[in-house]
Amino acid sequence: MNSSFLRQPELPSDAFLRALRARLPHEAVERAVMPSGVEVIGVSVARGKVFAVWDEWRKRHGETGWWPYVTLQSPDDLARSRRQEDVDEVVERWVAEVACQDHDARAASVVLSSFRWSMDCAAGDEEDQEGWRDDYDPDRLAPQLAPARAEPLPGVSRWGTGDRDSFWGQSQRWINFVPVRGGYEVPAVLPHLYGTCNWFGYDGRVLTPADDAALLRRWHEQWGAELFLAQGPYLELVVDRPPLDPRDAARATSELQGYCSDTVQRPQHDGDTWLRSTVWSLWWD
């Protein structure tokens, strides 16, 4: 694809492939070209080693230009699953929109849309509406949360590393690499890679890849959140600087609820627990 918006990596694909094979000589490495022309390179890794390998290569993103994410799909599997029709134009449009948009404003619009939908559903029930205001307004939610923590809670990956793996029995994970400016651009280059494409139940409130990218970029800038795993309806972020004080935790809680209400169902509890940890696991039901 010839696009002024598509990231050109520091290491061309052949050079990056050689570097990956040199670093992981005993692992299966694959390369595939998506219908859009975007190349994806992947390496199969034992799930117990996934975080160490992912962390090493995300720290090298500045020198390679290839962002790693964990999944069950090999590059070939991913290429076969991509939609064929008009895919060049779709990816071109999403990448251009993500590169140019005001991501903070777009993220705020996603949260506001979710709040308005919730209020409409509770129309006529003042008690329910007050409850939604408590959940979505950080000024109202923060006083209900626990005091600031000195250190983040230890995050536990539910699906990437297998520490709480109850239904993905495979011993291997794929770490796929995409040429993007950061993990927040992955949904634009690989549209509908994960869960929000299944969000059809809210009167047309279907999120787009540009919405995904806006929230991911905002959380990256605010709390150091990085795309770690993307698989079907599942998403995991590694969070380097999670919100530790009540105000920031309340803000994160309202934004996560607006994006993925299937995960944030108890805002007070969630704002005091996993949202102050180093791993955020989201899923769309």
Short mmCIF file of C-alpha atoms in Angstrom, two decimals:
data_model
loop_
_atom_site.label_atom_id
_atom_site.label_comp_id
_atom_site.label_asym_id
_atom_site.label_seq_id
_atom_site.Cartn_x
_atom_site.Cartn_y
_atom_site.Cartn_z
CA MET A 1 0.00 0.00 0.00
CA ASN A 2 1.34 3.44 -0.89
CA SER A 3 0.16 5.72 1.90
CA SER A 4 1.70 8.87 3.32
CA PHE A 5 0.14 7.89 6.65
CA LEU A 6 1.33 4.28 6.87
CA ARG A 7 4.35 3.87 9.11
CA GLN A 8 7.60 2.99 7.36
CA PRO A 9 9.61 1.02 9.93
CA GLU A 10 13.23 1.77 10.78
CA LEU A 11 14.12 -1.82 9.89
CA PRO A 12 12.73 -3.09 6.56
CA SER A 13 10.89 -6.38 6.87
CA ASP A 14 13.78 -8.52 5.60
CA ALA A 15 16.21 -6.96 8.08
CA PHE A 16 13.73 -7.27 10.93
CA LEU A 17 13.07 -10.91 10.04
CA ARG A 18 16.79 -11.63 10.22
CA ALA A 19 17.08 -9.86 13.59
CA LEU A 20 14.16 -11.84 14.99
CA ARG A 21 15.56 -15.16 13.80
CA ALA A 22 18.98 -14.33 15.17
CA ARG A 23 17.53 -13.49 18.59
CA LEU A 24 15.12 -16.48 18.67
CA PRO A 25 16.85 -19.13 16.54
CA HIS A 26 14.84 -22.06 17.89
CA GLU A 27 11.37 -20.57 17.43
CA ALA A 28 9.08 -20.75 14.40
CA VAL A 29 8.99 -17.43 12.54
CA GLU A 30 6.40 -16.52 9.90
CA ARG A 31 5.70 -13.64 7.58
CA ALA A 32 2.46 -12.86 5.74
CA VAL A 33 1.07 -9.98 3.73
CA MET A 34 -2.43 -8.85 4.58
CA PRO A 35 -4.90 -8.15 1.75
CA SER A 36 -4.21 -4.44 2.35
CA GLY A 37 -0.48 -4.94 1.66
CA VAL A 38 0.53 -4.55 5.33
CA GLU A 39 3.19 -7.07 6.34
CA VAL A 40 2.90 -8.94 9.62
CA ILE A 41 5.81 -10.94 11.04
CA GLY A 42 5.25 -13.39 13.88
CA VAL A 43 7.16 -15.71 16.18
CA SER A 44 5.72 -18.65 18.13
CA VAL A 45 6.72 -18.55 21.80
CA ALA A 46 5.95 -20.74 24.83
CA ARG A 47 3.33 -18.91 26.84
CA GLY A 48 5.54 -18.82 29.93
CA LYS A 49 8.09 -16.75 27.96
CA VAL A 50 5.60 -14.49 26.25
CA PHE A 51 5.89 -11.46 28.51
CA ALA A 52 9.72 -11.43 28.50
CA VAL A 53 9.88 -11.67 24.70
CA TRP A 54 7.12 -9.11 24.18
CA ASP A 55 8.72 -6.69 26.67
CA GLU A 56 12.15 -6.96 25.04
CA TRP A 57 10.80 -6.14 21.59
CA ARG A 58 8.43 -3.39 22.70
CA LYS A 59 11.47 -1.67 24.26
CA ARG A 60 13.22 -2.02 20.89
CA HIS A 61 10.28 -0.56 18.97
CA GLY A 62 12.11 2.75 18.60
CA GLU A 63 14.97 1.08 16.74
CA THR A 64 12.86 -1.40 14.71
CA GLY A 65 9.53 0.34 14.07
CA TRP A 66 7.70 -2.98 14.57
CA TRP A 67 5.17 -3.19 17.43
CA PRO A 68 4.61 -6.63 19.06
CA TYR A 69 1.28 -7.95 20.26
CA VAL A 70 0.32 -11.38 21.62
CA THR A 71 -2.35 -13.54 19.99
CA LEU A 72 -3.32 -17.08 19.04
CA GLN A 73 -3.27 -16.29 15.31
CA SER A 74 -0.18 -16.77 13.21
CA PRO A 75 0.42 -14.20 10.45
CA ASP A 76 -0.90 -16.69 7.87
CA ASP A 77 -4.04 -17.29 9.93
CA LEU A 78 -4.51 -13.55 10.28
CA ALA A 79 -4.15 -12.97 6.53
CA ARG A 80 -6.78 -15.60 5.79
CA SER A 81 -9.19 -14.06 8.28
CA ARG A 82 -8.97 -10.51 6.92
CA ARG A 83 -11.87 -9.25 4.82
CA GLN A 84 -10.99 -8.98 1.16
CA GLU A 85 -13.45 -6.41 -0.11
CA ASP A 86 -12.18 -2.82 -0.36
CA VAL A 87 -9.57 -3.55 2.29
CA ASP A 88 -6.97 -1.16 0.82
CA GLU A 89 -9.37 1.76 1.04
CA VAL A 90 -10.55 0.77 4.53
CA VAL A 91 -7.06 0.61 6.02
CA GLU A 92 -6.00 3.78 4.20
CA ARG A 93 -8.98 5.63 5.66
CA TRP A 94 -8.49 4.39 9.23
CA VAL A 95 -4.76 5.07 9.31
CA ALA A 96 -5.27 8.57 7.91
CA GLU A 97 -8.03 9.29 10.43
CA VAL A 98 -5.98 8.02 13.37
CA ALA A 99 -2.95 10.05 12.30
CA CYS A 100 -4.96 13.28 12.08
CA GLN A 101 -7.63 13.00 14.78
CA ASP A 102 -7.78 14.71 18.17
CA HIS A 103 -7.60 11.47 20.14
CA ASP A 104 -8.53 13.05 23.48
CA ALA A 105 -11.69 14.58 22.01
CA ARG A 106 -12.62 11.35 20.26
CA ALA A 107 -12.05 9.33 23.43
CA ALA A 108 -14.29 11.74 25.34
CA SER A 109 -17.01 11.35 22.72
CA VAL A 110 -16.96 7.55 23.16
CA VAL A 111 -17.43 7.91 26.92
CA LEU A 112 -20.16 10.55 26.51
CA SER A 113 -22.02 8.37 24.01
CA SER A 114 -21.93 5.44 26.43
CA PHE A 115 -23.21 7.64 29.28
CA ARG A 116 -26.06 9.02 27.19
CA TRP A 117 -27.08 5.52 26.13
CA SER A 118 -27.12 4.39 29.78
CA MET A 119 -29.19 7.40 30.82
CA ASP A 120 -31.66 6.76 28.00
CA CYS A 121 -32.03 3.15 29.15
CA ALA A 122 -32.77 4.40 32.68
CA ALA A 123 -35.25 7.04 31.52
CA GLY A 124 -37.98 7.51 34.11
CA ASP A 125 -35.98 5.88 36.92
CA GLU A 126 -34.25 8.68 38.82
CA GLU A 127 -32.42 6.28 41.15
CA ASP A 128 -30.84 4.41 38.24
CA GLN A 129 -29.91 7.67 36.55
CA GLU A 130 -28.21 8.89 39.72
CA GLY A 131 -26.28 5.62 39.82
CA TRP A 132 -25.04 6.13 36.27
CA ARG A 133 -23.99 9.70 37.12
CA ASP A 134 -21.98 8.32 40.05
CA ASP A 135 -20.27 5.80 37.77
CA TYR A 136 -19.44 8.13 34.87
CA ASP A 137 -18.59 11.37 36.68
CA PRO A 138 -15.05 11.19 38.15
CA ASP A 139 -15.91 13.98 40.62
CA ARG A 140 -18.73 11.84 42.03
CA LEU A 141 -16.93 8.50 41.82
CA ALA A 142 -13.57 9.56 43.32
CA PRO A 143 -14.87 10.14 46.91
CA GLN A 144 -16.22 6.58 46.88
CA LEU A 145 -12.83 5.05 46.11
CA ALA A 146 -10.04 3.99 48.46
CA PRO A 147 -7.17 6.39 49.30
CA ALA A 148 -4.13 6.64 47.07
CA ARG A 149 -1.78 3.67 46.87
CA ALA A 150 2.00 4.07 47.14
CA GLU A 151 2.68 1.31 44.58
CA PRO A 152 0.67 -0.33 41.79
CA LEU A 153 -1.01 -3.65 42.41
CA PRO A 154 0.71 -6.51 40.58
CA GLY A 155 -1.12 -7.17 37.34
CA VAL A 156 -1.87 -10.71 36.20
CA SER A 157 -2.43 -11.55 32.55
CA ARG A 158 -5.55 -13.63 32.09
CA TRP A 159 -4.81 -14.82 28.56
CA GLY A 160 -1.39 -13.74 27.35
CA THR A 161 0.88 -15.63 29.72
CA GLY A 162 -1.51 -18.30 30.94
CA ASP A 163 -1.20 -17.44 34.63
CA ARG A 164 -5.00 -17.70 34.97
CA ASP A 165 -5.53 -19.60 31.73
CA SER A 166 -8.67 -21.69 32.13
CA PHE A 167 -9.78 -22.16 28.53
CA TRP A 168 -6.89 -21.48 26.13
CA GLY A 169 -5.09 -24.79 26.45
CA GLN A 170 -2.43 -24.12 23.85
CA SER A 171 1.11 -24.09 25.20
CA GLN A 172 2.22 -21.56 22.57
CA ARG A 173 1.32 -17.99 21.77
CA TRP A 174 2.16 -15.97 18.69
CA ILE A 175 3.84 -12.60 19.04
CA ASN A 176 3.00 -10.71 15.87
CA PHE A 177 4.81 -7.55 14.79
CA VAL A 178 3.17 -4.70 12.86
CA PRO A 179 4.86 -1.58 11.39
CA VAL A 180 3.10 1.18 13.35
CA ARG A 181 4.01 4.28 15.37
CA GLY A 182 2.79 2.63 18.57
CA GLY A 183 0.47 -0.08 19.83
CA TYR A 184 -2.46 2.33 19.63
CA GLU A 185 -2.24 2.25 15.81
CA VAL A 186 -2.60 -1.53 15.53
CA PRO A 187 -6.45 -1.41 15.37
CA ALA A 188 -6.22 0.95 12.38
CA VAL A 189 -3.69 -1.15 10.44
CA LEU A 190 -5.53 -4.39 11.29
CA PRO A 191 -9.17 -3.20 11.51
CA HIS A 192 -11.45 -5.07 13.90
CA LEU A 193 -8.60 -7.17 15.25
CA TYR A 194 -10.28 -7.55 18.62
CA GLY A 195 -13.51 -7.30 20.60
CA THR A 196 -15.21 -4.04 19.69
CA CYS A 197 -16.21 -5.41 16.29
CA ASN A 198 -18.71 -7.57 18.20
CA TRP A 199 -20.37 -4.57 19.86
CA PHE A 200 -23.63 -4.40 17.94
CA GLY A 201 -26.22 -4.41 20.72
CA TYR A 202 -26.39 -0.74 21.66
CA ASP A 203 -28.70 0.84 19.11
CA GLY A 204 -25.99 1.18 16.50
CA ARG A 205 -23.22 2.10 18.96
CA VAL A 206 -20.53 0.22 17.07
CA LEU A 207 -17.02 1.46 17.75
CA THR A 208 -14.66 2.00 14.84
CA PRO A 209 -10.90 1.33 14.69
CA ALA A 210 -10.39 5.09 15.03
CA ASP A 211 -12.31 4.99 18.32
CA ASP A 212 -10.16 2.07 19.50
CA ALA A 213 -6.99 3.93 18.58
CA ALA A 214 -8.14 7.12 20.33
CA LEU A 215 -8.73 5.37 23.66
CA LEU A 216 -5.53 3.33 23.42
CA ARG A 217 -3.47 6.41 22.65
CA ARG A 218 -5.06 8.40 25.48
CA TRP A 219 -4.33 5.64 27.99
CA HIS A 220 -0.80 5.32 26.64
CA GLU A 221 -0.16 9.00 27.24
CA GLN A 222 -1.96 9.17 30.59
CA TRP A 223 -0.85 5.92 32.22
CA GLY A 224 1.72 4.27 30.00
CA ALA A 225 -0.76 1.62 28.80
CA GLU A 226 0.57 -0.51 25.94
CA LEU A 227 -1.23 -2.99 23.70
CA PHE A 228 -0.18 -6.46 24.86
CA LEU A 229 -2.75 -9.03 23.67
CA ALA A 230 -5.48 -8.87 21.02
CA GLN A 231 -7.54 -11.98 20.32
CA GLY A 232 -11.19 -12.09 19.28
CA PRO A 233 -13.25 -10.44 22.04
CA TYR A 234 -10.21 -10.14 24.34
CA LEU A 235 -7.77 -7.30 24.88
CA GLU A 236 -4.96 -6.89 27.41
CA LEU A 237 -2.90 -3.79 28.12
CA VAL A 238 0.32 -3.63 30.12
CA VAL A 239 0.15 -0.43 32.19
CA ASP A 240 3.46 1.10 33.26
CA ARG A 241 1.98 3.93 35.36
CA PRO A 242 -1.52 2.89 36.49
CA PRO A 243 -3.66 5.49 38.27
CA LEU A 244 -3.00 5.24 42.01
CA ASP A 245 -4.96 8.13 43.52
CA PRO A 246 -8.77 8.20 43.71
CA ARG A 247 -9.23 11.02 41.19
CA ASP A 248 -7.13 9.39 38.46
CA ALA A 249 -8.57 5.96 39.22
CA ALA A 250 -12.09 7.40 38.90
CA ARG A 251 -11.22 8.99 35.56
CA ALA A 252 -9.77 5.72 34.26
CA THR A 253 -12.79 3.80 35.52
CA SER A 254 -15.28 6.04 33.72
CA GLU A 255 -13.28 5.84 30.47
CA LEU A 256 -12.90 2.05 30.66
CA GLN A 257 -16.62 1.71 31.39
CA GLY A 258 -17.48 3.88 28.41
CA TYR A 259 -15.27 1.74 26.20
CA CYS A 260 -15.98 -1.73 27.62
CA SER A 261 -18.89 -1.93 30.03
CA ASP A 262 -18.78 -5.75 29.86
CA THR A 263 -15.56 -5.56 31.89
CA VAL A 264 -16.26 -2.60 34.20
CA GLN A 265 -19.45 -3.73 35.90
CA ARG A 266 -18.63 -2.67 39.50
CA PRO A 267 -16.99 0.76 39.15
CA GLN A 268 -16.17 1.24 42.85
CA HIS A 269 -14.63 -2.21 43.20
CA ASP A 270 -12.83 -2.06 39.84
CA GLY A 271 -11.50 1.44 40.52
CA ASP A 272 -9.91 0.18 43.74
CA THR A 273 -8.51 -3.09 42.34
CA TRP A 274 -7.42 -4.07 38.83
CA LEU A 275 -7.54 -0.51 37.45
CA ARG A 276 -4.70 0.32 39.86
CA SER A 277 -2.68 -2.66 38.63
CA THR A 278 -0.12 -3.13 35.86
CA VAL A 279 -2.36 -5.27 33.60
CA TRP A 280 -5.81 -4.37 32.32
CA SER A 281 -7.77 -7.33 30.90
CA LEU A 282 -10.85 -6.38 28.85
CA TRP A 283 -13.42 -8.51 27.06
CA TRP A 284 -16.60 -7.93 25.10
CA ASP A 285 -19.41 -10.38 25.80
#
